[in-house]
Amino acid sequence: MRFGPKSLRSRLTIWHVFTFGIVLIVYISCATLLQYWQLTRQLDHAEIQDMVTVEGLLYLGPTGELRLHQEYFNNPQSHLLIDRLLEVRTPDGVVAFSSDQLHGRTLGGLPFQGEGQSGFNGRRVRLGDGTDVYLISHAHQIQGRPFLIRLAYSTSPLIKQVKVSLGILLVVLPFALVAAGFAGHRFVSQVLSPLEVMASRTDQITASRLHDRIPVECPDDELGHMAMVLNDLLQRLEESFDKLKLFTSDVSHELRTPLASIRSVGEVSLRRELSPEQYQQVIASMLEEVNQLTNMVNTMLTLGRADAGQLELHQTVFSLNDLLKDVTGVVGILAEEKEQTIHMVIEGNSYVQADRSFLRLAILNILDNAIKYSPSGGSICVRMKDMESPSHSVELSVEDDGPGIPEQSRERVFDRFYRVEKDRSREAGGAGLGLAIAKWAVEAHGGKIGFRPSAGIGSTFYVQLPRA
Ligand code: ADP
């Protein structure tokens, strides 16, 4: 389950503000730490300089007590150095000098081992009254006597300055976040606006408006790419829809003619008194139409199941020569009826791995067409040869001396319900599905089917199949 706002715009804006807020907080933390570090370094430098000055101004009085020239305190170096605290101890820890600002407090207690011996030692110290100071120690000889000089500045001006800067940044932070929110919202709205246009346009596309397309504002960006992908999808849908519409109208058309013929034959015979033989003839002609209808519906069902991927191919390895003999045996009777001769030019014996019944149907349809559309007394040549390219393929071609196929129809003869000469083909009993199913069967076995014009008149249909 998803929490938070549903709209992508709001979610992106919140993410933008959230990320911006984190970046700002990290930036403020780093800037504050850097400022603190820089100020501490400044303090350290100032104290070292001050220490050198102090060392020059310390001297021993006539009775051996340690004194400091008074002008030191009249010369504050910067606003950071106002609270100068000075304490000088002997090596055994006795306080030899203590500045007035210390008001009797000690600066850091007894010296530790090696304090101030190796240059200027700096450290943070908290005084007895809770004042935080930055303390520098340095061992120094005054008129031949060793002393440990401690000089400290209060860190409160520094902390105060850091706090003021931090406070200003933190006060500005919410305003910056609000501004980032507004800017982010505007930016996201602008970026997503083509998406909204796409959504509303897609929403308007119905089955009757599949020709509509989504506007592509910028083809190079991701949204433009998505719009193009959606347009391609619409294009494919439109093509499928058109095919489906054409198919439906073709089917209705194909069914209407035989049904009308059955109906008229029935009506006419009912109106007349006929002899039993005449009734037999009427029923036989009606059955012939019914047979054609049944064949057509069966073929359509096969194609429909093939389209849906529901047809299972039961592949076996068999000889193409045997299949050819089988098919020519079947169509031979039809050829004999039309006094046509079938020549066979077979080179070698090729085996293929395929579903025998579907391949048989494909070759049968091609040969049947050659016989159907060739004139009586014509000749048909069936050739089979191994191909050089693509290698391991075999080509089977059927050449006839019929009317041929006009150039503009050559691509379309494999379409469902397409007939070059509608009336003549219907007379011959064809619904324009024979080559469509042959194409499916050949392609389902990784083969290729096509048409090539013959040298003179007539047509040559070929089938190329991979050998087993
Ligand atoms: P049909 O069942 O109508 O023959 P097909 O799909 O087998 O349908 O063929 C489609 C169309 O291609 C046919 O209607 C016919 O016009 C044309 N055709 C097919 N084979 C030949 C051929 N050998 N010679 C001339 N025309 C052909």
CSV table of C-alpha atoms and ligand atoms in Angstrom, one decimal:
chain,number,residue,atom,x,y,z
A,1,MET,CA,0.0,0.0,0.0
A,2,ARG,CA,1.3,3.5,-0.9
A,3,PHE,CA,1.1,6.3,1.6
A,4,GLY,CA,1.2,10.0,0.9
A,5,PRO,CA,-0.4,12.0,-1.9
A,6,LYS,CA,-1.6,10.2,-5.0
A,7,SER,CA,-0.6,12.7,-7.6
A,8,LEU,CA,2.9,12.3,-9.1
A,9,ARG,CA,3.2,16.1,-9.2
A,10,SER,CA,2.8,16.4,-5.4
A,11,ARG,CA,5.0,13.4,-4.7
A,12,LEU,CA,7.8,14.7,-6.9
A,13,THR,CA,7.4,18.2,-5.3
A,14,ILE,CA,7.7,16.7,-1.8
A,15,TRP,CA,10.7,14.7,-2.8
A,16,HIS,CA,12.3,17.8,-4.3
A,17,VAL,CA,11.7,19.8,-1.1
A,18,PHE,CA,12.8,17.0,1.1
A,19,THR,CA,16.1,16.5,-0.8
A,20,PHE,CA,16.6,20.2,-1.0
A,21,GLY,CA,16.1,20.5,2.7
A,22,ILE,CA,18.6,17.7,3.4
A,23,VAL,CA,21.2,19.4,1.1
A,24,LEU,CA,20.6,22.7,2.8
A,25,ILE,CA,21.0,21.2,6.3
A,26,VAL,CA,24.2,19.5,5.3
A,27,TYR,CA,25.4,22.8,3.8
A,28,ILE,CA,24.5,24.8,6.9
A,29,SER,CA,26.2,22.3,9.2
A,30,CYS,CA,29.4,22.3,7.0
A,31,ALA,CA,29.4,26.1,6.7
A,32,THR,CA,29.0,26.5,10.5
A,33,LEU,CA,31.8,24.0,11.3
A,34,LEU,CA,34.0,25.7,8.8
A,35,GLN,CA,33.3,29.1,10.3
A,36,TYR,CA,34.0,27.8,13.8
A,37,TRP,CA,37.2,26.2,12.7
A,38,GLN,CA,38.4,29.4,10.9
A,39,LEU,CA,37.5,31.6,13.9
A,40,THR,CA,39.4,29.2,16.2
A,41,ARG,CA,42.4,29.4,14.0
A,42,GLN,CA,42.2,33.2,14.0
A,43,LEU,CA,42.0,33.1,17.8
A,44,ASP,CA,45.0,30.8,17.9
A,45,HIS,CA,47.0,33.1,15.7
A,46,ALA,CA,46.0,36.2,17.5
A,47,GLU,CA,46.9,34.6,20.9
A,48,ILE,CA,50.4,33.5,19.6
A,49,GLN,CA,51.0,37.1,18.4
A,50,ASP,CA,49.7,38.4,21.7
A,51,MET,CA,51.9,36.0,23.6
A,52,VAL,CA,55.0,37.3,21.8
A,53,THR,CA,54.0,40.8,22.7
A,54,VAL,CA,53.4,39.9,26.3
A,55,GLU,CA,56.8,38.2,26.6
A,56,GLY,CA,58.4,41.4,25.4
A,57,LEU,CA,56.5,43.5,28.0
A,58,LEU,CA,57.1,41.3,31.1
A,59,TYR,CA,60.0,42.2,33.3
A,60,LEU,CA,61.2,41.7,36.8
A,61,GLY,CA,60.8,44.4,39.3
A,62,PRO,CA,63.5,45.6,41.7
A,63,THR,CA,62.4,43.1,44.4
A,64,GLY,CA,62.3,40.3,41.9
A,65,GLU,CA,58.5,40.4,41.4
A,66,LEU,CA,57.1,40.0,37.8
A,67,ARG,CA,55.6,43.0,36.2
A,68,LEU,CA,53.9,43.9,32.9
A,69,HIS,CA,54.2,47.2,31.1
A,70,GLN,CA,50.8,48.9,31.4
A,71,GLU,CA,50.3,49.8,27.7
A,72,TYR,CA,49.6,46.2,26.9
A,73,PHE,CA,46.1,46.4,28.3
A,74,ASN,CA,45.4,49.7,26.5
A,75,ASN,CA,45.9,48.0,23.1
A,76,PRO,CA,43.0,45.6,22.4
A,77,GLN,CA,43.8,44.0,19.1
A,78,SER,CA,40.3,43.1,18.0
A,79,HIS,CA,36.8,42.5,19.3
A,80,LEU,CA,37.7,38.9,19.8
A,81,LEU,CA,40.6,39.8,22.1
A,82,ILE,CA,38.8,41.9,24.6
A,83,ASP,CA,38.8,39.3,27.4
A,84,ARG,CA,42.6,38.8,27.7
A,85,LEU,CA,43.5,36.6,30.6
A,86,LEU,CA,47.2,36.3,31.6
A,87,GLU,CA,48.9,34.2,34.2
A,88,VAL,CA,52.6,33.5,34.6
A,89,ARG,CA,53.8,30.7,36.7
A,90,THR,CA,57.2,29.5,37.9
A,91,PRO,CA,58.2,26.0,36.7
A,92,ASP,CA,57.1,24.6,40.1
A,93,GLY,CA,53.6,26.0,39.6
A,94,VAL,CA,53.6,29.1,41.8
A,95,VAL,CA,51.6,32.0,40.3
A,96,ALA,CA,54.1,34.8,39.7
A,97,PHE,CA,51.7,37.1,37.8
A,98,SER,CA,48.0,37.2,37.3
A,99,SER,CA,46.1,39.8,35.2
A,100,ASP,CA,43.3,41.8,36.8
A,101,GLN,CA,40.6,40.3,34.5
A,102,LEU,CA,41.2,37.0,36.2
A,103,HIS,CA,39.7,38.4,39.4
A,104,GLY,CA,41.7,35.9,41.5
A,105,ARG,CA,40.8,32.9,39.4
A,106,THR,CA,43.6,30.5,38.2
A,107,LEU,CA,44.1,29.7,34.6
A,108,GLY,CA,44.3,26.0,34.1
A,109,GLY,CA,45.7,24.8,37.4
A,110,LEU,CA,49.2,23.3,38.0
A,111,PRO,CA,51.4,23.0,34.8
A,112,PHE,CA,51.5,19.6,33.3
A,113,GLN,CA,54.7,17.8,32.3
A,114,GLY,CA,56.3,19.6,29.3
A,115,GLU,CA,53.7,22.3,29.1
A,116,GLY,CA,54.7,25.1,26.7
A,117,GLN,CA,58.2,23.6,26.2
A,118,SER,CA,57.8,22.7,22.6
A,119,GLY,CA,56.4,26.0,21.2
A,120,PHE,CA,52.9,27.4,21.9
A,121,ASN,CA,50.5,24.7,23.3
A,122,GLY,CA,46.9,25.5,22.7
A,123,ARG,CA,43.9,23.9,24.4
A,124,ARG,CA,40.3,24.6,25.5
A,125,VAL,CA,39.8,25.2,29.2
A,126,ARG,CA,36.8,25.9,31.4
A,127,LEU,CA,37.5,28.3,34.3
A,128,GLY,CA,36.1,27.8,37.8
A,129,ASP,CA,33.2,30.1,37.1
A,130,GLY,CA,32.3,28.2,34.0
A,131,THR,CA,33.9,30.6,31.5
A,132,ASP,CA,35.2,28.8,28.4
A,133,VAL,CA,38.5,30.0,27.2
A,134,TYR,CA,41.1,29.1,24.6
A,135,LEU,CA,44.5,28.9,26.4
A,136,ILE,CA,48.0,29.1,25.1
A,137,SER,CA,51.0,28.1,27.1
A,138,HIS,CA,54.6,29.0,26.4
A,139,ALA,CA,57.8,28.5,28.4
A,140,HIS,CA,59.8,31.7,28.4
A,141,GLN,CA,62.9,33.1,30.2
A,142,ILE,CA,62.6,36.6,31.6
A,143,GLN,CA,65.9,38.1,32.5
A,144,GLY,CA,67.4,34.6,32.8
A,145,ARG,CA,64.6,33.2,35.0
A,146,PRO,CA,62.3,30.5,33.5
A,147,PHE,CA,58.6,31.1,33.6
A,148,LEU,CA,55.5,29.4,32.1
A,149,ILE,CA,53.3,32.1,30.5
A,150,ARG,CA,49.6,31.3,30.0
A,151,LEU,CA,47.4,33.6,27.9
A,152,ALA,CA,43.7,32.9,27.3
A,153,TYR,CA,40.9,34.5,25.4
A,154,SER,CA,37.3,33.9,26.2
A,155,THR,CA,35.6,31.8,23.4
A,156,SER,CA,32.2,33.3,24.0
A,157,PRO,CA,32.5,36.1,21.3
A,158,LEU,CA,33.5,33.4,18.8
A,159,ILE,CA,30.6,31.1,19.8
A,160,LYS,CA,28.3,34.1,19.7
A,161,GLN,CA,29.4,34.9,16.2
A,162,VAL,CA,28.9,31.3,15.1
A,163,LYS,CA,25.5,31.2,16.7
A,164,VAL,CA,24.4,34.4,15.0
A,165,SER,CA,25.4,33.1,11.6
A,166,LEU,CA,23.8,29.7,12.3
A,167,GLY,CA,20.6,31.5,13.5
A,168,ILE,CA,20.4,33.6,10.3
A,169,LEU,CA,20.8,30.5,8.2
A,170,LEU,CA,18.2,28.5,10.2
A,171,VAL,CA,15.7,31.4,9.9
A,172,VAL,CA,16.2,31.6,6.2
A,173,LEU,CA,15.9,27.8,5.8
A,174,PRO,CA,12.0,27.5,5.9
A,175,PHE,CA,11.7,30.4,3.4
A,176,ALA,CA,14.2,28.6,1.1
A,177,LEU,CA,12.2,25.4,1.5
A,178,VAL,CA,8.9,27.2,0.6
A,179,ALA,CA,10.6,28.8,-2.4
A,180,ALA,CA,12.0,25.5,-3.4
A,181,GLY,CA,8.5,23.9,-3.1
A,182,PHE,CA,7.0,26.5,-5.3
A,183,ALA,CA,9.7,26.3,-7.9
A,184,GLY,CA,9.7,22.5,-7.8
A,185,HIS,CA,5.9,22.4,-8.2
A,186,ARG,CA,6.1,24.7,-11.2
A,187,PHE,CA,8.9,22.8,-12.7
A,188,VAL,CA,7.3,19.4,-12.2
A,189,SER,CA,4.0,20.8,-13.6
A,190,GLN,CA,5.8,22.0,-16.7
A,191,VAL,CA,7.6,18.7,-17.2
A,192,LEU,CA,4.4,16.7,-16.7
A,193,SER,CA,2.1,18.8,-18.8
A,194,PRO,CA,2.8,16.8,-22.0
A,195,LEU,CA,1.9,13.7,-20.1
A,196,GLU,CA,-1.5,15.2,-19.2
A,197,VAL,CA,-2.0,16.2,-22.8
A,198,MET,CA,-1.1,12.6,-23.8
A,199,ALA,CA,-3.5,11.2,-21.2
A,200,SER,CA,-6.4,13.3,-22.3
A,201,ARG,CA,-5.8,12.6,-26.0
A,202,THR,CA,-5.5,8.9,-25.3
A,203,ASP,CA,-8.7,9.1,-23.3
A,204,GLN,CA,-10.6,10.4,-26.3
A,205,ILE,CA,-9.4,7.6,-28.6
A,206,THR,CA,-12.1,5.0,-29.1
A,207,ALA,CA,-12.5,2.2,-31.6
A,208,SER,CA,-14.0,4.6,-34.1
A,209,ARG,CA,-11.2,7.1,-33.7
A,210,LEU,CA,-8.2,4.8,-33.9
A,211,HIS,CA,-6.7,7.0,-36.6
A,212,ASP,CA,-6.1,9.8,-33.9
A,213,ARG,CA,-2.6,10.2,-32.8
A,214,ILE,CA,-0.9,11.6,-29.6
A,215,PRO,CA,1.0,14.9,-30.2
A,216,VAL,CA,4.8,14.5,-30.0
A,217,GLU,CA,6.2,17.7,-28.6
A,218,CYS,CA,9.8,16.8,-28.4
A,219,PRO,CA,10.7,13.5,-30.1
A,220,ASP,CA,14.1,13.3,-28.4
A,221,ASP,CA,13.1,13.3,-24.7
A,222,GLU,CA,11.6,10.4,-22.8
A,223,LEU,CA,8.0,11.7,-23.0
A,224,GLY,CA,8.3,12.2,-26.7
A,225,HIS,CA,9.7,8.6,-27.0
A,226,MET,CA,6.7,7.4,-25.0
A,227,ALA,CA,4.3,9.3,-27.2
A,228,MET,CA,5.9,7.7,-30.3
A,229,VAL,CA,5.7,4.2,-28.8
A,230,LEU,CA,2.0,4.8,-28.0
A,231,ASN,CA,1.4,6.1,-31.5
A,232,ASP,CA,3.1,3.0,-32.9
A,233,LEU,CA,0.8,0.9,-30.7
A,234,LEU,CA,-2.2,2.8,-32.0
A,235,GLN,CA,-1.0,2.3,-35.6
A,236,ARG,CA,-0.8,-1.5,-35.0
A,237,LEU,CA,-4.2,-1.5,-33.3
A,238,GLU,CA,-5.7,0.4,-36.2
A,239,GLU,CA,-4.2,-2.0,-38.7
A,240,SER,CA,-5.5,-5.0,-36.8
A,241,PHE,CA,-8.9,-3.4,-36.4
A,242,ASP,CA,-9.1,-2.6,-40.1
A,243,LYS,CA,-8.1,-6.2,-40.9
A,244,LEU,CA,-10.7,-7.5,-38.5
A,245,LYS,CA,-13.4,-5.2,-40.0
A,246,LEU,CA,-12.4,-6.4,-43.5
A,247,PHE,CA,-12.4,-10.0,-42.4
A,248,THR,CA,-15.8,-9.7,-40.8
A,249,SER,CA,-17.3,-8.0,-43.9
A,250,ASP,CA,-15.6,-10.6,-46.2
A,251,VAL,CA,-16.9,-13.5,-44.1
A,252,SER,CA,-20.5,-12.1,-44.2
A,253,HIS,CA,-20.1,-11.6,-47.9
A,254,GLU,CA,-18.8,-15.1,-48.5
A,255,LEU,CA,-21.5,-16.7,-46.4
A,256,ARG,CA,-24.3,-14.6,-47.9
A,257,THR,CA,-23.9,-15.9,-51.5
A,258,PRO,CA,-24.1,-19.7,-50.8
A,259,LEU,CA,-26.9,-19.1,-48.2
A,260,ALA,CA,-28.9,-17.1,-50.7
A,261,SER,CA,-28.3,-19.8,-53.3
A,262,ILE,CA,-29.5,-22.5,-50.9
A,263,ARG,CA,-32.5,-20.4,-49.9
A,264,SER,CA,-33.5,-19.6,-53.5
A,265,VAL,CA,-33.1,-23.2,-54.7
A,266,GLY,CA,-35.3,-24.3,-51.7
A,267,GLU,CA,-37.9,-21.7,-52.3
A,268,VAL,CA,-38.2,-22.3,-56.0
A,269,SER,CA,-38.5,-26.1,-55.5
A,270,LEU,CA,-41.2,-25.6,-52.8
A,271,ARG,CA,-43.2,-23.5,-55.2
A,272,ARG,CA,-43.2,-26.2,-57.8
A,273,GLU,CA,-44.5,-29.8,-57.9
A,274,LEU,CA,-41.3,-31.9,-58.6
A,275,SER,CA,-40.7,-35.5,-59.3
A,276,PRO,CA,-38.6,-37.5,-56.7
A,277,GLU,CA,-35.5,-37.4,-59.1
A,278,GLN,CA,-35.8,-33.6,-59.3
A,279,TYR,CA,-36.1,-33.3,-55.5
A,280,GLN,CA,-33.0,-35.5,-55.3
A,281,GLN,CA,-31.1,-33.1,-57.6
A,282,VAL,CA,-32.3,-30.1,-55.6
A,283,ILE,CA,-31.1,-31.7,-52.4
A,284,ALA,CA,-27.8,-32.7,-54.0
A,285,SER,CA,-27.2,-29.1,-55.2
A,286,MET,CA,-28.1,-27.8,-51.8
A,287,LEU,CA,-25.7,-30.3,-50.1
A,288,GLU,CA,-22.9,-29.1,-52.5
A,289,GLU,CA,-23.4,-25.6,-51.3
A,290,VAL,CA,-23.5,-26.8,-47.7
A,291,ASN,CA,-20.2,-28.7,-48.3
A,292,GLN,CA,-18.6,-25.6,-49.6
A,293,LEU,CA,-19.8,-23.6,-46.6
A,294,THR,CA,-18.6,-26.3,-44.3
A,295,ASN,CA,-15.1,-26.3,-46.0
A,296,MET,CA,-15.0,-22.5,-45.7
A,297,VAL,CA,-16.0,-22.4,-42.1
A,298,ASN,CA,-13.5,-25.2,-41.3
A,299,THR,CA,-10.7,-23.3,-43.0
A,300,MET,CA,-11.6,-20.1,-41.2
A,301,LEU,CA,-11.6,-22.0,-37.9
A,302,THR,CA,-8.1,-23.4,-38.7
A,303,LEU,CA,-6.8,-20.0,-39.5
A,304,GLY,CA,-8.4,-18.5,-36.5
A,305,ARG,CA,-6.9,-21.1,-34.2
A,306,ALA,CA,-3.5,-20.6,-36.0
A,307,ASP,CA,-3.7,-16.9,-35.3
A,308,ALA,CA,-4.5,-17.5,-31.7
A,309,GLY,CA,-1.5,-19.9,-31.5
A,310,GLN,CA,-3.8,-22.8,-30.6
A,311,LEU,CA,-2.8,-25.1,-33.4
A,312,GLU,CA,-0.3,-27.8,-32.5
A,313,LEU,CA,2.1,-29.0,-35.1
A,314,HIS,CA,2.7,-32.7,-34.9
A,315,GLN,CA,6.1,-32.8,-36.6
A,316,THR,CA,7.6,-35.9,-38.1
A,317,VAL,CA,10.4,-36.4,-40.6
A,318,PHE,CA,9.1,-37.6,-44.0
A,319,SER,CA,10.1,-37.6,-47.6
A,320,LEU,CA,8.9,-34.7,-49.6
A,321,ASN,CA,8.8,-37.0,-52.7
A,322,ASP,CA,6.3,-39.3,-51.0
A,323,LEU,CA,4.2,-36.3,-50.1
A,324,LEU,CA,4.3,-35.0,-53.6
A,325,LYS,CA,3.3,-38.4,-55.0
A,326,ASP,CA,0.4,-38.5,-52.5
A,327,VAL,CA,-0.8,-35.0,-53.5
A,328,THR,CA,-0.5,-35.5,-57.2
A,329,GLY,CA,-2.4,-38.7,-56.9
A,330,VAL,CA,-5.3,-36.8,-55.4
A,331,VAL,CA,-5.3,-33.9,-57.8
A,332,GLY,CA,-4.5,-36.1,-60.7
A,333,ILE,CA,-8.2,-37.0,-61.2
A,334,LEU,CA,-9.1,-33.3,-61.4
A,335,ALA,CA,-6.3,-32.8,-64.0
A,336,GLU,CA,-7.5,-35.7,-66.0
A,337,GLU,CA,-11.0,-34.3,-66.0
A,338,LYS,CA,-9.6,-31.2,-67.6
A,339,GLU,CA,-7.3,-33.2,-69.8
A,340,GLN,CA,-4.3,-31.5,-68.3
A,341,THR,CA,-0.8,-33.1,-67.9
A,342,ILE,CA,1.3,-32.9,-64.8
A,343,HIS,CA,5.1,-33.1,-65.4
A,344,MET,CA,7.3,-33.9,-62.4
A,345,VAL,CA,10.9,-32.8,-62.4
A,346,ILE,CA,12.4,-34.1,-59.2
A,347,GLU,CA,16.0,-33.8,-58.2
A,348,GLY,CA,17.1,-36.1,-55.4
A,349,ASN,CA,15.0,-37.0,-52.4
A,350,SER,CA,14.6,-34.4,-49.7
A,351,TYR,CA,13.4,-35.0,-46.2
A,352,VAL,CA,11.7,-32.4,-44.1
A,353,GLN,CA,10.6,-32.2,-40.5
A,354,ALA,CA,7.0,-30.9,-40.5
A,355,ASP,CA,3.4,-31.5,-39.7
A,356,ARG,CA,2.6,-33.7,-42.7
A,357,SER,CA,-1.1,-32.9,-42.8
A,358,PHE,CA,-0.7,-29.1,-42.9
A,359,LEU,CA,2.1,-29.3,-45.4
A,360,ARG,CA,0.0,-31.6,-47.5
A,361,LEU,CA,-2.8,-29.1,-47.4
A,362,ALA,CA,-0.5,-26.3,-48.5
A,363,ILE,CA,0.8,-28.2,-51.5
A,364,LEU,CA,-2.6,-29.5,-52.3
A,365,ASN,CA,-4.0,-25.9,-52.4
A,366,ILE,CA,-1.3,-24.7,-54.8
A,367,LEU,CA,-1.7,-27.6,-57.1
A,368,ASP,CA,-5.4,-27.4,-57.0
A,369,ASN,CA,-5.2,-23.7,-58.0
A,370,ALA,CA,-2.9,-24.6,-60.9
A,371,ILE,CA,-5.4,-27.1,-62.2
A,372,LYS,CA,-8.4,-24.8,-61.4
A,373,TYR,CA,-7.1,-21.7,-63.2
A,374,SER,CA,-5.3,-23.4,-66.1
A,375,PRO,CA,-7.2,-24.0,-69.3
A,376,SER,CA,-8.4,-27.5,-70.3
A,377,GLY,CA,-5.6,-29.3,-72.1
A,378,GLY,CA,-2.9,-27.2,-70.4
A,379,SER,CA,0.2,-28.5,-68.7
A,380,ILE,CA,1.5,-28.1,-65.1
A,381,CYS,CA,5.1,-28.6,-64.1
A,382,VAL,CA,6.0,-29.6,-60.6
A,383,ARG,CA,9.7,-29.2,-59.8
A,384,MET,CA,11.7,-30.0,-56.7
A,385,LYS,CA,15.4,-29.2,-56.2
A,386,ASP,CA,17.9,-28.6,-53.4
A,387,MET,CA,18.7,-24.9,-53.0
A,388,GLU,CA,22.2,-23.4,-52.7
A,389,SER,CA,21.0,-20.4,-50.8
A,390,PRO,CA,19.8,-20.7,-48.2
A,391,SER,CA,21.7,-23.9,-47.9
A,392,HIS,CA,20.0,-27.0,-46.4
A,393,SER,CA,16.7,-25.9,-48.1
A,394,VAL,CA,14.6,-27.5,-50.7
A,395,GLU,CA,12.4,-25.7,-53.2
A,396,LEU,CA,9.2,-27.0,-54.6
A,397,SER,CA,7.6,-25.0,-57.5
A,398,VAL,CA,4.3,-25.4,-59.4
A,399,GLU,CA,4.3,-23.8,-62.8
A,400,ASP,CA,1.1,-23.6,-64.9
A,401,ASP,CA,0.1,-22.0,-68.2
A,402,GLY,CA,-3.0,-20.3,-66.8
A,403,PRO,CA,-3.9,-16.6,-66.9
A,404,GLY,CA,-1.2,-15.7,-64.5
A,405,ILE,CA,-1.6,-13.1,-61.8
A,406,PRO,CA,-1.6,-9.4,-62.5
A,407,GLU,CA,1.3,-7.5,-60.9
A,408,GLN,CA,-0.9,-5.4,-58.5
A,409,SER,CA,-2.4,-8.6,-57.1
A,410,ARG,CA,0.8,-10.7,-56.6
A,411,GLU,CA,1.3,-9.5,-53.0
A,412,ARG,CA,-2.3,-9.9,-52.1
A,413,VAL,CA,-3.1,-13.3,-53.3
A,414,PHE,CA,-1.9,-14.7,-50.0
A,415,ASP,CA,-4.4,-12.5,-48.1
A,416,ARG,CA,-7.6,-14.0,-46.7
A,417,PHE,CA,-10.6,-13.9,-49.1
A,418,TYR,CA,-8.6,-12.2,-51.8
A,419,ARG,CA,-9.4,-13.3,-55.3
A,420,VAL,CA,-8.1,-11.8,-58.5
A,421,GLU,CA,-11.3,-12.4,-60.4
A,422,LYS,CA,-14.0,-12.8,-57.8
A,423,ASP,CA,-16.7,-14.3,-60.0
A,424,ARG,CA,-14.6,-16.8,-61.8
A,425,SER,CA,-13.0,-18.0,-58.6
A,426,ARG,CA,-16.3,-18.4,-56.9
A,427,GLU,CA,-17.5,-20.4,-59.9
A,428,ALA,CA,-14.5,-22.6,-59.4
A,429,GLY,CA,-15.5,-23.1,-55.8
A,430,GLY,CA,-12.8,-20.9,-54.2
A,431,ALA,CA,-13.4,-18.6,-51.3
A,432,GLY,CA,-9.9,-17.0,-51.4
A,433,LEU,CA,-8.6,-18.9,-48.4
A,434,GLY,CA,-6.5,-21.6,-50.0
A,435,LEU,CA,-3.3,-19.6,-50.4
A,436,ALA,CA,-3.8,-17.9,-47.0
A,437,ILE,CA,-3.7,-21.3,-45.2
A,438,ALA,CA,-0.8,-22.5,-47.4
A,439,LYS,CA,1.2,-19.4,-46.4
A,440,TRP,CA,0.5,-20.0,-42.7
A,441,ALA,CA,1.4,-23.7,-43.0
A,442,VAL,CA,4.7,-23.0,-44.8
A,443,GLU,CA,5.7,-20.2,-42.5
A,444,ALA,CA,4.8,-22.2,-39.4
A,445,HIS,CA,7.6,-24.6,-40.5
A,446,GLY,CA,10.2,-21.9,-41.0
A,447,GLY,CA,9.7,-21.9,-44.8
A,448,LYS,CA,8.8,-19.3,-47.4
A,449,ILE,CA,6.0,-19.2,-50.0
A,450,GLY,CA,5.9,-16.9,-53.0
A,451,PHE,CA,4.9,-16.1,-56.5
A,452,ARG,CA,7.2,-15.7,-59.5
A,453,PRO,CA,5.9,-14.8,-62.9
A,454,SER,CA,6.5,-17.5,-65.6
A,455,ALA,CA,8.6,-16.7,-68.7
A,456,GLY,CA,5.5,-16.7,-70.9
A,457,ILE,CA,2.0,-16.7,-69.6
A,458,GLY,CA,1.0,-18.6,-66.5
A,459,SER,CA,2.2,-18.5,-62.9
A,460,THR,CA,4.8,-20.2,-60.7
A,461,PHE,CA,4.2,-20.6,-57.0
A,462,TYR,CA,7.1,-21.8,-55.0
A,463,VAL,CA,7.6,-23.2,-51.5
A,464,GLN,CA,11.0,-23.2,-49.8
A,465,LEU,CA,11.5,-25.4,-46.8
A,466,PRO,CA,14.4,-26.3,-44.5
A,467,ARG,CA,15.6,-29.9,-45.0
A,468,ALA,CA,15.5,-32.2,-42.0
B,1,ADP,P1,-9.3,-19.7,-54.1
B,1,ADP,O1,-9.8,-20.6,-53.1
B,1,ADP,O2,-10.3,-18.6,-54.4
B,1,ADP,O3,-8.5,-20.3,-55.2
B,1,ADP,P2,-6.7,-18.9,-53.1
B,1,ADP,O4,-6.3,-18.3,-51.9
B,1,ADP,O5,-6.2,-20.3,-53.4
B,1,ADP,O6,-8.2,-18.8,-53.2
B,1,ADP,O7,-6.2,-18.0,-54.3
B,1,ADP,C1,-6.4,-16.6,-54.2
B,1,ADP,C2,-6.6,-16.1,-55.6
B,1,ADP,O8,-5.4,-16.1,-56.3
B,1,ADP,C3,-7.5,-16.9,-56.5
B,1,ADP,O9,-8.8,-16.4,-56.3
B,1,ADP,C4,-7.1,-16.6,-57.9
B,1,ADP,O10,-7.7,-15.4,-58.3
B,1,ADP,C5,-5.6,-16.4,-57.7
B,1,ADP,N1,-4.8,-17.6,-58.1
B,1,ADP,C6,-4.3,-18.5,-57.2
B,1,ADP,N2,-3.6,-19.4,-57.9
B,1,ADP,C7,-3.6,-19.1,-59.2
B,1,ADP,C8,-3.1,-19.6,-60.4
B,1,ADP,N3,-2.3,-20.7,-60.4
B,1,ADP,N4,-3.3,-19.0,-61.5
B,1,ADP,C9,-4.0,-17.9,-61.6
B,1,ADP,N5,-4.6,-17.3,-60.5
B,1,ADP,C10,-4.4,-17.9,-59.3
